[in-house]
PDB file of C-alpha atoms in Angstrom:
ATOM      1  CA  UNK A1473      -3.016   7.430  76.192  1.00 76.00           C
ATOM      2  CA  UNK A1474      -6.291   5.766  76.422  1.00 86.00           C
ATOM      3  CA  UNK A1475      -7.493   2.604  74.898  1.00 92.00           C
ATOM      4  CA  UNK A1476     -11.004   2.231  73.247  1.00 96.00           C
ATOM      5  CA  UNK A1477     -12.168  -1.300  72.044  1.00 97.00           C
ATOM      6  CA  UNK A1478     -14.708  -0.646  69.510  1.00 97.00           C
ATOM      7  CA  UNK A1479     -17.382  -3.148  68.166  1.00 97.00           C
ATOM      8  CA  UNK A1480     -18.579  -4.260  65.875  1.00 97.00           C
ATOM      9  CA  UNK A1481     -15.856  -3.946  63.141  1.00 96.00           C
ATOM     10  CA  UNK A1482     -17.969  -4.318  60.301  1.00 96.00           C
ATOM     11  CA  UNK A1483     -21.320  -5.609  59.632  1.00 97.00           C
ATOM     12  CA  UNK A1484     -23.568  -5.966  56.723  1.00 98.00           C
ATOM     13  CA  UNK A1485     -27.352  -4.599  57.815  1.00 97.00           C
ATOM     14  CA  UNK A1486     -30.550  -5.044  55.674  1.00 97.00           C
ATOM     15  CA  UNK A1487     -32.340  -1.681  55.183  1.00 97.00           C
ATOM     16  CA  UNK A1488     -35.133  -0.597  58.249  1.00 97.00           C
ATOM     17  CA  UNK A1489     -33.091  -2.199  60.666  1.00 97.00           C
ATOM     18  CA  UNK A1490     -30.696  -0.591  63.596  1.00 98.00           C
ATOM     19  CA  UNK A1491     -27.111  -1.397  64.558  1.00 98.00           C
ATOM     20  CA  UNK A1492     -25.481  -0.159  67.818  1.00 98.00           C
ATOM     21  CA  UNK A1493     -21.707   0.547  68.117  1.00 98.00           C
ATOM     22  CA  UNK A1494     -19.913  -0.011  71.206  1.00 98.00           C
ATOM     23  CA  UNK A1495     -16.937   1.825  72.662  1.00 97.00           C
ATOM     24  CA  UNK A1496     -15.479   0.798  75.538  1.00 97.00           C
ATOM     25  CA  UNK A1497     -12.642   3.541  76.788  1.00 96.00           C
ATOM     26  CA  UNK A1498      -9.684   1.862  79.515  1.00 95.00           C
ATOM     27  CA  UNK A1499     -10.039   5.105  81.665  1.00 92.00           C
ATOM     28  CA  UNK A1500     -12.825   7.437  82.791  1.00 92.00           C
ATOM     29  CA  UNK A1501     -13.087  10.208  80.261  1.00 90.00           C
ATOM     30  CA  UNK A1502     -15.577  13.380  80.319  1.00 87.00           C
ATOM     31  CA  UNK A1503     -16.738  13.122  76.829  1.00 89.00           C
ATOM     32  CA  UNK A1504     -16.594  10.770  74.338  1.00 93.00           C
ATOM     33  CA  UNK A1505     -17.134  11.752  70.263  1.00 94.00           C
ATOM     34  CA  UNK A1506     -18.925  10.080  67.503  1.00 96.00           C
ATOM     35  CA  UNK A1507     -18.059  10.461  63.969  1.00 96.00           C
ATOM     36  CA  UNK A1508     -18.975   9.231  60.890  1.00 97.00           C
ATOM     37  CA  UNK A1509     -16.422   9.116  57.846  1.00 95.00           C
ATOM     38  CA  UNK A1510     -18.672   8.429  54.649  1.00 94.00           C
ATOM     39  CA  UNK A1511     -16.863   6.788  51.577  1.00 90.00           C
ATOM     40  CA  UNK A1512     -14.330   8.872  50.613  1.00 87.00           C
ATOM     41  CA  UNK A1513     -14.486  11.557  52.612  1.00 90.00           C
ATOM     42  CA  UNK A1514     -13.090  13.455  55.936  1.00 91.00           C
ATOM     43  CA  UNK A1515     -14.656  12.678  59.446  1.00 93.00           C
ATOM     44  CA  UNK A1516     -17.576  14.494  60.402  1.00 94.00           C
ATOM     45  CA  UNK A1517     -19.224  14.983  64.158  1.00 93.00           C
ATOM     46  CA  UNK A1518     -22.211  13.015  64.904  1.00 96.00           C
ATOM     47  CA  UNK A1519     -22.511  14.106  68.341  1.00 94.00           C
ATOM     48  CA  UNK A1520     -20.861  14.828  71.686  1.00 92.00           C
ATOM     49  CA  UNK A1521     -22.024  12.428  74.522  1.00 92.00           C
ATOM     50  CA  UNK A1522     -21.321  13.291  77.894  1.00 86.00           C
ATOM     51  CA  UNK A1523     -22.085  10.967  81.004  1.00 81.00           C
ATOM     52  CA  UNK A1524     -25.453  11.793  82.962  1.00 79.00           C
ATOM     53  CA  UNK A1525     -26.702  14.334  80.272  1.00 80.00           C
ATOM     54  CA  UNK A1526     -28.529  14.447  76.925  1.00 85.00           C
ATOM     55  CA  UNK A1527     -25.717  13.710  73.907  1.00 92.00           C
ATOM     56  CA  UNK A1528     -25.153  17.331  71.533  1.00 91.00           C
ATOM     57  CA  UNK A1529     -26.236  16.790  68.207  1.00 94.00           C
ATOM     58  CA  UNK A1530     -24.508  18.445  65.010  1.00 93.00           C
ATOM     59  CA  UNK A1531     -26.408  20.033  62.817  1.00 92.00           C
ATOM     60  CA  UNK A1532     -28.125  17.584  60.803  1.00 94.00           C
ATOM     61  CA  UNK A1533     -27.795  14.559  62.833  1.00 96.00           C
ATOM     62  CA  UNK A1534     -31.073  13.621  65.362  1.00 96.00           C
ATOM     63  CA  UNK A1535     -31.621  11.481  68.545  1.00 96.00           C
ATOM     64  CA  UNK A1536     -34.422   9.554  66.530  1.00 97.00           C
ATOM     65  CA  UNK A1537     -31.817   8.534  63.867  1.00 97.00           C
ATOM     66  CA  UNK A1538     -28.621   8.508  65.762  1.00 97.00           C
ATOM     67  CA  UNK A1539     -29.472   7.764  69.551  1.00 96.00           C
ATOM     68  CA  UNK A1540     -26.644   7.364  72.059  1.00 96.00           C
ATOM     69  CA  UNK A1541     -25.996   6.337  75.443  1.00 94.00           C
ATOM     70  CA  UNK A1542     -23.787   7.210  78.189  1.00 93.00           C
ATOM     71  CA  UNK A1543     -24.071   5.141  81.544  1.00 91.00           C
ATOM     72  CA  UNK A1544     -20.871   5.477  82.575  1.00 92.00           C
ATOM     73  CA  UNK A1545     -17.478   7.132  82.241  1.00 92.00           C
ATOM     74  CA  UNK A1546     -16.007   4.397  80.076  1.00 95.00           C
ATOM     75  CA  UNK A1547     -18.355   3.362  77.811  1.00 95.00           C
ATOM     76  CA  UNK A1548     -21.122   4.960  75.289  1.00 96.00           C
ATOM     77  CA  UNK A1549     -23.152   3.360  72.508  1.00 97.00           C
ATOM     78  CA  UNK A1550     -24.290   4.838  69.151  1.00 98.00           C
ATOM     79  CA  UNK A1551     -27.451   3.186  67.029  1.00 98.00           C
ATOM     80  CA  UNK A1552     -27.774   3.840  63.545  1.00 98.00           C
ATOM     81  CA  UNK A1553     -31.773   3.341  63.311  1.00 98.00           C
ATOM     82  CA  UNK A1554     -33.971   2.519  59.785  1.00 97.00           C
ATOM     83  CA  UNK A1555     -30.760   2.287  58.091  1.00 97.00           C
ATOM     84  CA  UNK A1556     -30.696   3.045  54.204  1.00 97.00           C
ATOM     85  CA  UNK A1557     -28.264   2.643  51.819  1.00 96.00           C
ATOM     86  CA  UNK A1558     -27.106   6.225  52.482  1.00 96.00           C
ATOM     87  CA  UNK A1559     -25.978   5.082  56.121  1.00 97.00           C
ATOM     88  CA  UNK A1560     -22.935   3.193  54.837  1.00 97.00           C
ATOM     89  CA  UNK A1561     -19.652   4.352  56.849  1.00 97.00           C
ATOM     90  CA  UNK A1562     -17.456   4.001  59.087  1.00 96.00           C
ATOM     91  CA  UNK A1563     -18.120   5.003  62.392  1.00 97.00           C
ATOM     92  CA  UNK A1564     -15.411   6.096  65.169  1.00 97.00           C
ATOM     93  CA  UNK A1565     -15.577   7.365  68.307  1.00 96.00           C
ATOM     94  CA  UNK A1566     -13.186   9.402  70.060  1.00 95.00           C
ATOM     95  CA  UNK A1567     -12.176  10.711  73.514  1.00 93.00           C
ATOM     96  CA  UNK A1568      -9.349  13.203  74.230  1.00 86.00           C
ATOM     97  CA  UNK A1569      -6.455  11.384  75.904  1.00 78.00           C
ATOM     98  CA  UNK A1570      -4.232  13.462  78.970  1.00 67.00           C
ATOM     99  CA  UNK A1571      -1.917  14.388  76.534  1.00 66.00           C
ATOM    100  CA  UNK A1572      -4.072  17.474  74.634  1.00 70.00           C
ATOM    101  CA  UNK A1573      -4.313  14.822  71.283  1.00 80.00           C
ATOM    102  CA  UNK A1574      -7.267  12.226  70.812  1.00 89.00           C
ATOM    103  CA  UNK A1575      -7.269   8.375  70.594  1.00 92.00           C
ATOM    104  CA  UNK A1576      -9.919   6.698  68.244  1.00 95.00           C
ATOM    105  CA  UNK A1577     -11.582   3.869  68.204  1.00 96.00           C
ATOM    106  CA  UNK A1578     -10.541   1.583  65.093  1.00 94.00           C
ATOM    107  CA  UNK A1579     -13.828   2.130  63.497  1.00 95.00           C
ATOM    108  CA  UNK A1580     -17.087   0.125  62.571  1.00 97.00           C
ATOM    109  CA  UNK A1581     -17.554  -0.115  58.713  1.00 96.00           C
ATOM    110  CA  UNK A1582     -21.578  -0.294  58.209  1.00 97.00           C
ATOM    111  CA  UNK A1583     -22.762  -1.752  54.593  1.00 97.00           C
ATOM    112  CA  UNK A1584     -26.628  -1.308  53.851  1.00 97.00           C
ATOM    113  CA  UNK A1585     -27.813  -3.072  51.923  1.00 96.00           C
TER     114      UNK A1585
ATOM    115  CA  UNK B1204     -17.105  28.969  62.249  1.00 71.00           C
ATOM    116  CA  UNK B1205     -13.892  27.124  62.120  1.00 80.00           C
ATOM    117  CA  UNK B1206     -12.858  25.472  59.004  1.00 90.00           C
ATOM    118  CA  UNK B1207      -9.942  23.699  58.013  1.00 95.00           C
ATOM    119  CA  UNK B1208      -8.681  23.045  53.877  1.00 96.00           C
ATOM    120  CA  UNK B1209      -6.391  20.587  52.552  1.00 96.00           C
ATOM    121  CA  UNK B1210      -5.843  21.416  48.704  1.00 95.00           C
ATOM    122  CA  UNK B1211      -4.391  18.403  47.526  1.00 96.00           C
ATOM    123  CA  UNK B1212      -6.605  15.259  47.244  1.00 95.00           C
ATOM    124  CA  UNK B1213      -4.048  12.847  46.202  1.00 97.00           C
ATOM    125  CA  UNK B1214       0.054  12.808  46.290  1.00 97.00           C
ATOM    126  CA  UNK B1215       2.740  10.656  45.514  1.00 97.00           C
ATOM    127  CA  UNK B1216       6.112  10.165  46.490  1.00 98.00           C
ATOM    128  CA  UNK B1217       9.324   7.614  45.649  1.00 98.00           C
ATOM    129  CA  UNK B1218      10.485   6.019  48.458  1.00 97.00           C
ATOM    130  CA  UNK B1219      12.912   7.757  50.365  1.00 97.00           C
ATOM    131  CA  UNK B1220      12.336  11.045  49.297  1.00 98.00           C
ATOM    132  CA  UNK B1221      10.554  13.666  51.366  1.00 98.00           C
ATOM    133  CA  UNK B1222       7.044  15.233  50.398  1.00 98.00           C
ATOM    134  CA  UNK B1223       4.811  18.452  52.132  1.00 98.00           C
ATOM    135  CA  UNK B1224       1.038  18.031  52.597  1.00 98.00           C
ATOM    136  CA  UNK B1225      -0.468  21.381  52.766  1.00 98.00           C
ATOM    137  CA  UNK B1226      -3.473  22.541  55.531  1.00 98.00           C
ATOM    138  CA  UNK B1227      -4.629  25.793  55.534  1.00 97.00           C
ATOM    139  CA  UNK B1228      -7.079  26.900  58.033  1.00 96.00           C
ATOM    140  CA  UNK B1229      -9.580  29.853  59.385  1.00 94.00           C
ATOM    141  CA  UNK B1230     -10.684  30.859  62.948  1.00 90.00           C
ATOM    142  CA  UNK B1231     -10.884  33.996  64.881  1.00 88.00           C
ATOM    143  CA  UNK B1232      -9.413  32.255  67.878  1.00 86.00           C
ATOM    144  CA  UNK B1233      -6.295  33.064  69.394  1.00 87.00           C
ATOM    145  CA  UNK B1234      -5.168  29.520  71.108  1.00 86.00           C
ATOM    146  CA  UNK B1235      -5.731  26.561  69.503  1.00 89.00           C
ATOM    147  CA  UNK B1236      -4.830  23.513  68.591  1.00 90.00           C
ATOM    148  CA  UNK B1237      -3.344  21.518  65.145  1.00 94.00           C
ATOM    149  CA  UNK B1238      -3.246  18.081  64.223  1.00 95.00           C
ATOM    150  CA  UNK B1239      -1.751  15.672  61.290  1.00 97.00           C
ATOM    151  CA  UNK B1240      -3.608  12.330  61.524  1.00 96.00           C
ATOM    152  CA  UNK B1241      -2.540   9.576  59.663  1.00 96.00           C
ATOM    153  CA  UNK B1242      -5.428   6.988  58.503  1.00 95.00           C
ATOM    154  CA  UNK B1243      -3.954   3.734  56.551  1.00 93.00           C
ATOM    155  CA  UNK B1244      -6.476   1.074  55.123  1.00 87.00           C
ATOM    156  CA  UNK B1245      -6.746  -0.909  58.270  1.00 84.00           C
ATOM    157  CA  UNK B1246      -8.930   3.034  58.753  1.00 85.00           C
ATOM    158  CA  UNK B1247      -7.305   3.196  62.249  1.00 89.00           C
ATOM    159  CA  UNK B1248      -7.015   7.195  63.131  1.00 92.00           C
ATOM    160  CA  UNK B1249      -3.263   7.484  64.082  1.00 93.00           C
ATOM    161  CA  UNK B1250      -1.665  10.987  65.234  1.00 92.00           C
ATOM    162  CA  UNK B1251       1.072  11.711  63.468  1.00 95.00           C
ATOM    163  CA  UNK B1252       2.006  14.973  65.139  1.00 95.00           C
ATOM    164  CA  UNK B1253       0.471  17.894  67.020  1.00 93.00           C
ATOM    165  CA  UNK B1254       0.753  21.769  67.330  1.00 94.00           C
ATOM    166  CA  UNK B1255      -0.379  24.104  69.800  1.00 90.00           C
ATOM    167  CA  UNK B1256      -0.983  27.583  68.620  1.00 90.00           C
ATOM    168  CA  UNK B1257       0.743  29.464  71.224  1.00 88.00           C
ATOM    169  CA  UNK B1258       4.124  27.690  70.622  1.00 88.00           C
ATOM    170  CA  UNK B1259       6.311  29.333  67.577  1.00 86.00           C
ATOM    171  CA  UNK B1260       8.583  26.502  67.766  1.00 93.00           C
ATOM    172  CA  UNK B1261       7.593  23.905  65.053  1.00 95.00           C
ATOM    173  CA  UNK B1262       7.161  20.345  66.499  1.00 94.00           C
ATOM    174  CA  UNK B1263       8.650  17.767  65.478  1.00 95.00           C
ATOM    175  CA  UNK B1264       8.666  14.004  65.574  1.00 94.00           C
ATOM    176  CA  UNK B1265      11.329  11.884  63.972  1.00 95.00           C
ATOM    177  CA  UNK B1266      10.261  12.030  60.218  1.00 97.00           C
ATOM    178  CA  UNK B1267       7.509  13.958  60.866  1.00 98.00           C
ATOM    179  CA  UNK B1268       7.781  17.778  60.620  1.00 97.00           C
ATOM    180  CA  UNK B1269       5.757  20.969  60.558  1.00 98.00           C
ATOM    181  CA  UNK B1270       5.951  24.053  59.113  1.00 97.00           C
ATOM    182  CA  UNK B1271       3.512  26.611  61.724  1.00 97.00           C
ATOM    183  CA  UNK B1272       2.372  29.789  59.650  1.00 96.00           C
ATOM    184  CA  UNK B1273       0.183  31.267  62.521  1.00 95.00           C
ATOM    185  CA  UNK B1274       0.165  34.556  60.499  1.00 94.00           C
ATOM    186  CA  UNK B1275      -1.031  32.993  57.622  1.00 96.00           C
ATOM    187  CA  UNK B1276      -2.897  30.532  59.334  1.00 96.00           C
ATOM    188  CA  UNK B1277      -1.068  27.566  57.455  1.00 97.00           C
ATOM    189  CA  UNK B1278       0.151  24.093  59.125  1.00 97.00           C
ATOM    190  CA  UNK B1279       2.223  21.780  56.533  1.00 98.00           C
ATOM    191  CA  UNK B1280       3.486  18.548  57.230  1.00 98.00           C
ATOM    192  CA  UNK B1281       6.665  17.353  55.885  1.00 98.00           C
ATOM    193  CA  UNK B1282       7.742  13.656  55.595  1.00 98.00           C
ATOM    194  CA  UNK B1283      11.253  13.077  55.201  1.00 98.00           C
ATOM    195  CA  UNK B1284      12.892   9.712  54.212  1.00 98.00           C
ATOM    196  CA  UNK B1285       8.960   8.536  52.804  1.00 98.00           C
ATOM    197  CA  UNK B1286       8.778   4.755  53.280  1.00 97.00           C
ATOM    198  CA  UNK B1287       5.747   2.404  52.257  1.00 97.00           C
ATOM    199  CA  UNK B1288       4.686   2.103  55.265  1.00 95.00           C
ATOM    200  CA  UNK B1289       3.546   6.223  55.022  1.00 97.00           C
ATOM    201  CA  UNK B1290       1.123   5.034  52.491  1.00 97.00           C
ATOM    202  CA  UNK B1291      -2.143   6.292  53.920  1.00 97.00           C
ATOM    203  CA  UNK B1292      -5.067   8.823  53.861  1.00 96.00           C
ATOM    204  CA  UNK B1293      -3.788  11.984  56.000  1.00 97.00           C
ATOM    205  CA  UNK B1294      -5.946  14.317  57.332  1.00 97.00           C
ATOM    206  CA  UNK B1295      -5.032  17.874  58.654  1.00 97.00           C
ATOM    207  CA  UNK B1296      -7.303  19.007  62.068  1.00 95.00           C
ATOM    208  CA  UNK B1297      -8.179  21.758  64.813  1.00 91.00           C
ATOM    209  CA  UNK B1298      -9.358  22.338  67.958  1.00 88.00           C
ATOM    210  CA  UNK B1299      -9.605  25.388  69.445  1.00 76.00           C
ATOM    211  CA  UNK B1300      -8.468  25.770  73.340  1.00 66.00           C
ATOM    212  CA  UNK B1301     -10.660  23.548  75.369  1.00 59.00           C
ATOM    213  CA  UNK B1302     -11.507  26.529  77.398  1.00 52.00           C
ATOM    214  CA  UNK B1303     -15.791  26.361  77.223  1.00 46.00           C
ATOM    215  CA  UNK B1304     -15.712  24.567  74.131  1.00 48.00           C
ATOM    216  CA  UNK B1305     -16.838  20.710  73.562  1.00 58.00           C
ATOM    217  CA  UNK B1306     -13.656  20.288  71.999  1.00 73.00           C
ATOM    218  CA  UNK B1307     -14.040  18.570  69.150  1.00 81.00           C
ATOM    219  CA  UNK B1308     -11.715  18.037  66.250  1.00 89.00           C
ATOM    220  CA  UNK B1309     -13.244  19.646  63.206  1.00 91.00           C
ATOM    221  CA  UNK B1310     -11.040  17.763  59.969  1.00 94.00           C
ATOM    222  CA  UNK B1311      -9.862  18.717  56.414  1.00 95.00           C
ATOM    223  CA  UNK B1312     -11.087  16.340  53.602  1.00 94.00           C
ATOM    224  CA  UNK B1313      -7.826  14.467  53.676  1.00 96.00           C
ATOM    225  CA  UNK B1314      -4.802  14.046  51.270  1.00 97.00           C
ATOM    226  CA  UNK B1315      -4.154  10.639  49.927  1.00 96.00           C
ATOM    227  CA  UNK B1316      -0.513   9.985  49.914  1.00 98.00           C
ATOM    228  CA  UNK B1317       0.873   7.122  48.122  1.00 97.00           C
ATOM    229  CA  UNK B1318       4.354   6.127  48.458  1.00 97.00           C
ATOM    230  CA  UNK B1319       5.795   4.466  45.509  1.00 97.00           C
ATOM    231  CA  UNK B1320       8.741   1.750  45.816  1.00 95.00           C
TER     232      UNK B1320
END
């Protein structure tokens, strides 16, 4: 199964700013998943990024808020931009390993404050 | 659109004994995928076990069992022998066949299972 190394693991933002989250995958994967999992509650799709293409956004999540890149086959980046309060999560990403399951990244816990 | 329902918020179990999370789900599709995921504090997303819809055989792995309802479109986990170390957030997921699709997991809101010593 693959390995992702995910980072930050936490980090404590003031509001208006932007974080990026980094996910570096130990194998070439097609697409690679970004979820957020807001206090409480069950993991929800962010977006699908693919390498050399535009990422596909969920309903209700946007580029200008949630931009990601792709420049290669192992790694992608999300940014949480102007952050409020109501950005706190965790963050994961996800690719499909050669096995038909997924492997995760451990997760960046964001605090707005 | 697919959507997947876990019932039970919160459970509780002694030690040793065995407890059922329930997962009900709804799609139109015809081959697809399940999955138990296992989430402890540490919020790493572990898989705990994994179905595909064509299969009728239930899978299995070590403590870890299903119970496939295709019909009914239901997919219960069963942990036998519950130790401490099962004490986590578990959530119940699908995919349909990759075939065309992005193939994303689309998850249940998660049953918190607490195993008590």
């Amino acid at each position: 199964s693959a390995v992702i190394s995910q980072k930050p693991s936490r980090d404590i933002c003031q509001r208006g700013t932007s974080l990026t989250i980094q996910c570096q995958v130990d194998s070439q994967v097609t697409m690679m998943f970004w979820y957020r999992q807001q206090p409480g509650q069950s993991l929800t799709l962010i977006a699908t990024a693919n390498q050399g293409s535009e990422a596909t956004y969920e309903s209700g999540f946007v580029i200008d808020k949630f931009p990601i890149s792709r420049p290669n086959l192992t790694f992608s980046t999300l940014t949480v931009s102007n952050m409020s309060p109501e950005d706190s999560s965790i963050y994961l990403c996800s690719v499909r390993n050669g096995h038909g399951g997924y492997t995760f990244g451990s997760g960046t816990r964001l605090t707005v404050v | 659109a697919q959507t997947v329902t876990q019932s039970q918020p919160e459970m509780s179990v002694q030690e040793a004994e065995t407890v059922t999370l329930s997962c009900t789900y709804d799609t139109s599709e015809n081959n697809y995928y399940l999955f138990w995921y296992k989430q402890p504090p540490s919020r790493q997303m572990i898989l705990v076990i994994r179905q595909e819809a064509y299969k009728q055989q239930n899978a299995t792995e070590n403590r870890f069992s299903v119970n496939f309802q295709k019909a009914a479109k239901s997919f219960s986990l069963k942990i036998s022998d519950s130790q401490l170390g099962d004490t986590a957030m578990y959530f119940c997921a699908f995919r349909e066949n990759y075939g065309g699709s992005q193939g994303n997991l689309i998850f249940g809101k998660g049953t918190k299972l607490s195993v008590k010593p």
